[in-house]
CSV table of C-alpha atoms in Angstrom, one decimal:
chain,number,residue,atom,x,y,z
A,81,MET,CA,0.0,0.0,0.0
A,82,LYS,CA,1.5,3.4,-1.0
A,83,PRO,CA,0.9,6.2,1.5
A,84,ALA,CA,0.4,9.9,0.7
A,85,ILE,CA,0.8,12.3,3.6
A,86,MET,CA,-1.4,15.4,4.0
A,87,MET,CA,-1.4,17.9,6.8
A,88,ALA,CA,-5.1,18.8,7.3
A,89,THR,CA,-6.5,22.3,7.8
A,90,VAL,CA,-10.1,21.7,8.6
A,91,ALA,CA,-10.9,25.3,7.8
A,92,SER,CA,-10.2,24.7,4.1
A,93,GLN,CA,-13.1,22.3,3.9
A,94,HIS,CA,-14.0,23.0,0.2
A,95,LEU,CA,-10.6,22.3,-1.4
A,96,PHE,CA,-11.1,19.4,-3.8
A,97,ARG,CA,-8.7,16.4,-3.5
A,98,PRO,CA,-8.2,13.8,-6.2
A,99,LEU,CA,-9.3,10.3,-5.2
A,100,PRO,CA,-6.7,7.8,-4.0
A,101,ALA,CA,-5.3,5.6,-6.7
A,102,PRO,CA,-5.6,1.8,-6.4
A,103,ARG,CA,-3.5,0.5,-3.5
A,104,GLU,CA,-2.9,4.0,-2.3
A,105,VAL,CA,-3.8,5.4,1.2
A,106,HIS,CA,-4.1,9.1,2.0
A,107,LEU,CA,-3.2,10.0,5.5
A,108,TRP,CA,-4.5,13.3,6.9
A,109,PHE,CA,-3.0,14.6,10.1
A,110,LEU,CA,-4.1,17.4,12.4
A,111,PHE,CA,-2.6,18.8,15.6
A,112,PRO,CA,-5.3,20.0,18.0
A,113,GLU,CA,-3.0,22.5,19.6
A,114,ASP,CA,-2.9,24.4,16.3
A,115,VAL,CA,-6.6,25.1,16.4
A,116,ARG,CA,-7.3,27.7,19.1
A,117,ASP,CA,-9.8,30.1,17.4
A,118,SER,CA,-13.1,29.9,19.3
A,119,SER,CA,-15.0,31.2,16.2
A,120,LEU,CA,-13.7,28.3,14.1
A,121,MET,CA,-14.7,25.8,16.8
A,122,LYS,CA,-18.2,27.2,16.6
A,123,ILE,CA,-18.3,26.7,12.9
A,124,TYR,CA,-17.0,23.2,13.3
A,125,ARG,CA,-19.8,22.3,15.8
A,126,ASN,CA,-22.4,23.4,13.2
A,127,LEU,CA,-20.9,20.8,10.7
A,128,LEU,CA,-21.8,17.9,13.1
A,129,SER,CA,-25.0,16.0,13.3
A,130,SER,CA,-27.1,16.4,16.5
A,131,ASP,CA,-25.9,13.0,17.7
A,132,GLU,CA,-22.3,13.9,17.2
A,133,GLN,CA,-22.8,17.2,19.0
A,134,LYS,CA,-24.3,15.3,21.9
A,135,LYS,CA,-21.4,12.9,22.1
A,136,VAL,CA,-19.0,15.9,22.1
A,137,LEU,CA,-20.9,17.6,25.0
A,138,ASP,CA,-21.3,14.4,26.9
A,139,CYS,CA,-17.7,14.9,28.2
A,140,SER,CA,-17.4,17.6,30.9
A,141,HIS,CA,-13.7,18.1,30.2
A,142,VAL,CA,-13.3,21.0,27.7
A,143,LYS,CA,-10.0,19.7,26.2
A,144,THR,CA,-11.6,16.3,25.5
A,145,GLN,CA,-14.7,18.0,24.0
A,146,ASN,CA,-12.4,19.9,21.6
A,147,GLU,CA,-10.5,16.7,20.7
A,148,ARG,CA,-13.8,14.9,19.9
A,149,LEU,CA,-15.1,17.9,17.9
A,150,LEU,CA,-11.9,18.2,15.8
A,151,ALA,CA,-11.9,14.5,15.2
A,152,ARG,CA,-15.4,14.5,13.8
A,153,THR,CA,-14.7,17.7,11.9
A,154,LEU,CA,-11.5,16.2,10.4
A,155,VAL,CA,-13.5,13.2,9.1
A,156,ARG,CA,-16.3,15.3,7.6
A,157,THR,CA,-14.1,17.9,5.9
A,158,THR,CA,-11.6,15.3,4.6
A,159,LEU,CA,-14.3,13.1,3.0
A,160,ALA,CA,-16.1,16.2,1.7
A,161,ARG,CA,-13.0,17.1,-0.2
A,162,TYR,CA,-13.2,13.9,-2.3
A,163,GLY,CA,-16.9,14.0,-3.0
A,164,MET,CA,-17.2,17.8,-3.5
A,165,VAL,CA,-20.1,17.9,-1.1
A,166,GLU,CA,-20.8,20.0,2.0
A,167,PRO,CA,-19.3,18.4,5.2
A,168,SER,CA,-22.5,18.8,7.0
A,169,SER,CA,-24.4,16.8,4.4
A,170,LEU,CA,-22.6,13.5,5.2
A,171,ARG,CA,-24.2,10.8,7.3
A,172,PHE,CA,-22.7,7.8,8.8
A,173,SER,CA,-23.7,4.2,9.7
A,174,THR,CA,-21.8,1.6,11.7
A,175,ASN,CA,-21.4,-2.2,11.5
A,176,GLU,CA,-22.2,-4.5,14.4
A,177,PHE,CA,-18.8,-3.7,16.0
A,178,GLY,CA,-19.1,0.1,15.6
A,179,LYS,CA,-16.9,0.7,12.6
A,180,PRO,CA,-18.3,3.7,10.7
A,181,LYS,CA,-19.1,4.0,7.0
A,182,VAL,CA,-20.0,7.2,5.1
A,183,ILE,CA,-23.4,7.7,3.6
A,184,TRP,CA,-23.2,10.2,0.7
A,185,PRO,CA,-26.0,12.7,0.1
A,186,ALA,CA,-28.3,11.9,-2.8
A,187,ARG,CA,-27.9,14.3,-5.7
A,188,MET,CA,-28.2,14.5,-9.5
A,189,GLU,CA,-25.2,14.7,-11.9
A,190,ASP,CA,-25.6,14.9,-15.7
A,191,ASN,CA,-29.3,14.1,-15.2
A,192,LYS,CA,-28.4,10.9,-13.4
A,193,ILE,CA,-28.4,10.0,-9.8
A,194,TRP,CA,-24.9,10.5,-8.6
A,195,SER,CA,-23.0,7.3,-7.9
A,196,PRO,CA,-21.0,7.8,-4.7
A,197,HIS,CA,-17.4,6.9,-4.4
A,198,SER,CA,-16.4,3.7,-2.7
A,199,LEU,CA,-14.3,5.5,-0.1
A,200,CYS,CA,-13.2,3.8,3.1
A,201,PHE,CA,-11.8,5.7,6.0
A,202,ASN,CA,-10.6,5.3,9.5
A,203,LEU,CA,-9.9,7.7,12.3
A,204,SER,CA,-7.6,7.7,15.3
A,205,HIS,CA,-6.8,10.4,17.8
A,206,THR,CA,-4.9,11.3,20.9
A,207,GLN,CA,-4.7,14.6,22.9
A,208,SER,CA,-2.0,15.9,20.6
A,209,LEU,CA,-2.6,14.2,17.2
A,210,LEU,CA,-5.5,13.3,15.0
A,211,ALA,CA,-5.1,11.0,11.9
A,212,CYS,CA,-7.6,10.1,9.2
A,213,ALA,CA,-6.8,7.4,6.6
A,214,VAL,CA,-8.7,7.2,3.3
A,215,THR,CA,-8.6,4.5,0.6
A,216,MET,CA,-10.7,3.5,-2.4
A,217,ASN,CA,-12.4,0.1,-2.7
A,218,GLY,CA,-10.6,-1.4,0.3
A,219,GLU,CA,-10.8,-1.4,4.1
A,220,VAL,CA,-8.2,0.7,6.0
A,221,GLY,CA,-7.2,1.1,9.6
A,222,VAL,CA,-5.0,3.7,11.4
A,223,ASP,CA,-3.9,4.0,15.0
A,224,VAL,CA,-1.9,6.7,16.8
A,225,GLU,CA,-0.6,6.8,20.3
A,226,GLU,CA,1.2,9.3,22.5
A,227,SER,CA,4.9,8.6,22.3
A,228,ASP,CA,5.2,9.3,26.1
A,229,ARG,CA,2.2,7.1,27.0
A,230,LYS,CA,2.6,5.4,30.4
A,231,LEU,CA,3.2,1.7,30.0
A,232,SER,CA,3.7,-1.2,32.5
A,233,ARG,CA,7.1,-1.2,34.2
A,234,ASN,CA,7.4,-4.8,33.2
A,235,LEU,CA,7.0,-4.3,29.4
A,236,MET,CA,7.8,-7.9,28.5
A,237,SER,CA,5.1,-9.2,30.9
A,238,LEU,CA,2.6,-7.0,29.2
A,239,ALA,CA,3.9,-8.1,25.8
A,240,ARG,CA,3.4,-11.8,26.6
A,241,ARG,CA,-0.1,-11.1,27.8
A,242,ARG,CA,-1.2,-9.1,24.8
A,243,PHE,CA,1.0,-10.2,21.8
A,244,SER,CA,1.5,-13.5,20.1
A,245,PRO,CA,4.4,-15.7,21.4
A,246,GLU,CA,6.4,-15.0,18.3
A,247,GLU,CA,6.0,-11.2,18.6
A,248,ALA,CA,6.9,-11.3,22.4
A,249,ASP,CA,10.0,-13.3,21.6
A,250,TRP,CA,11.0,-10.8,18.9
A,251,LEU,CA,10.5,-7.9,21.3
A,252,SER,CA,12.6,-9.6,24.0
A,253,HIS,CA,15.7,-9.4,21.8
A,254,PHE,CA,15.9,-5.6,22.3
A,255,GLU,CA,18.1,-5.1,25.4
A,256,ASP,CA,17.9,-1.3,25.3
A,257,SER,CA,14.8,-0.3,27.2
A,258,THR,CA,14.2,2.8,25.1
A,259,GLU,CA,14.4,0.8,21.8
A,260,GLN,CA,12.2,-2.0,23.3
A,261,ARG,CA,9.6,0.5,24.3
A,262,ARG,CA,9.7,2.1,20.8
A,263,ARG,CA,9.3,-1.3,19.1
A,264,PHE,CA,6.5,-2.2,21.5
A,265,MET,CA,4.5,0.9,20.5
A,266,GLN,CA,5.3,0.2,16.8
A,267,LEU,CA,3.9,-3.3,17.1
A,268,TRP,CA,0.9,-2.2,19.2
A,269,THR,CA,-0.3,0.5,16.8
A,270,LEU,CA,0.3,-1.8,13.8
A,271,LYS,CA,-1.9,-4.5,15.4
A,272,GLU,CA,-4.6,-2.0,16.5
A,273,ALA,CA,-4.7,-0.5,13.0
A,274,TYR,CA,-5.1,-4.0,11.5
A,275,ILE,CA,-8.0,-4.8,13.8
A,276,LYS,CA,-9.6,-1.4,12.9
A,277,ALA,CA,-9.3,-2.3,9.2
A,278,LEU,CA,-11.0,-5.6,9.8
A,279,GLY,CA,-13.7,-3.7,11.7
A,280,THR,CA,-14.2,-6.4,14.3
A,281,GLY,CA,-12.8,-4.9,17.5
A,282,ILE,CA,-10.4,-6.4,20.0
A,283,SER,CA,-13.1,-8.4,21.6
A,284,LYS,CA,-13.7,-10.3,18.4
A,285,THR,CA,-10.1,-10.3,17.2
A,286,PRO,CA,-7.7,-10.3,20.2
A,287,LEU,CA,-4.2,-9.0,19.6
A,288,LYS,CA,-2.7,-12.4,20.5
A,289,ASP,CA,-4.6,-14.2,17.7
A,290,PHE,CA,-2.5,-13.0,14.8
A,291,THR,CA,1.2,-12.3,14.3
A,292,PHE,CA,3.2,-9.7,12.4
A,293,ALA,CA,6.7,-10.4,11.3
A,294,LEU,CA,8.4,-7.1,11.5
A,295,LYS,CA,11.3,-6.6,9.2
A,296,PRO,CA,13.6,-3.6,8.7
A,297,CYS,CA,11.5,-0.8,7.2
A,298,VAL,CA,11.2,2.9,6.9
A,299,TYR,CA,9.5,4.2,10.0
A,300,ALA,CA,6.4,6.3,9.6
A,301,ARG,CA,8.1,9.2,11.5
A,302,SER,CA,11.0,9.5,9.0
A,303,TYR,CA,8.6,9.0,6.1
A,304,LEU,CA,6.4,11.8,7.3
A,305,GLU,CA,9.4,14.1,7.7
A,306,ARG,CA,10.5,13.5,4.1
A,307,ALA,CA,7.0,13.8,2.8
A,308,VAL,CA,6.2,17.2,4.4
A,309,GLY,CA,9.7,18.6,4.3
A,310,PHE,CA,10.1,19.5,8.0
A,311,PRO,CA,10.7,17.6,11.3
A,312,ALA,CA,7.7,15.6,12.6
A,313,HIS,CA,5.8,16.8,15.6
A,314,PRO,CA,7.3,15.4,18.9
A,315,GLN,CA,4.3,13.3,19.6
A,316,VAL,CA,4.2,11.5,16.2
């Protein structure tokens, strides 16, 4: 799968974006700390459905409210770019495990009912980073975690509980604790993203039930830096 990196500005919601090519995934990133304008936040709230607005307000913590608001706004404005529709016109359904799917608005084009794009998307967010992945005609999953996330002091014990035996053994070969932690997070996010692409959830597909063989590769952080031309955010 070939990635294309975009830094999202949700304010530019009407900028058209060409559809992903076959076997291409578009990754949109947004840093919540860069969005501080209260007037923009009000505009973003109006893009959401009443159910989405309720879910945003269900949390009493303002920072978490803003995080949820920006996450939903990122999804709407990103997908709207591809379909050339208003972000507020999009609707969403979910499968039995809660994975969302976009429902495009009905409209006429060249005197015919518009045939919507077969876009698949997935969202992940933390306090400092939001990511939205988009593909054509194929499921996709994305997962982001804070680089300084608190983990168990006994990392290998956690790995043996959550990962497959082969993955835990692979992780045990890293003697440097910093490198071992980095590899743990790399594997964790990879497995989470895979489950999100399947759309089944951890309860249906436990992390231990499948194995990734990690080989030397270009890390997402260095790829991102080359793609955008400047150092990646510290939390990426």
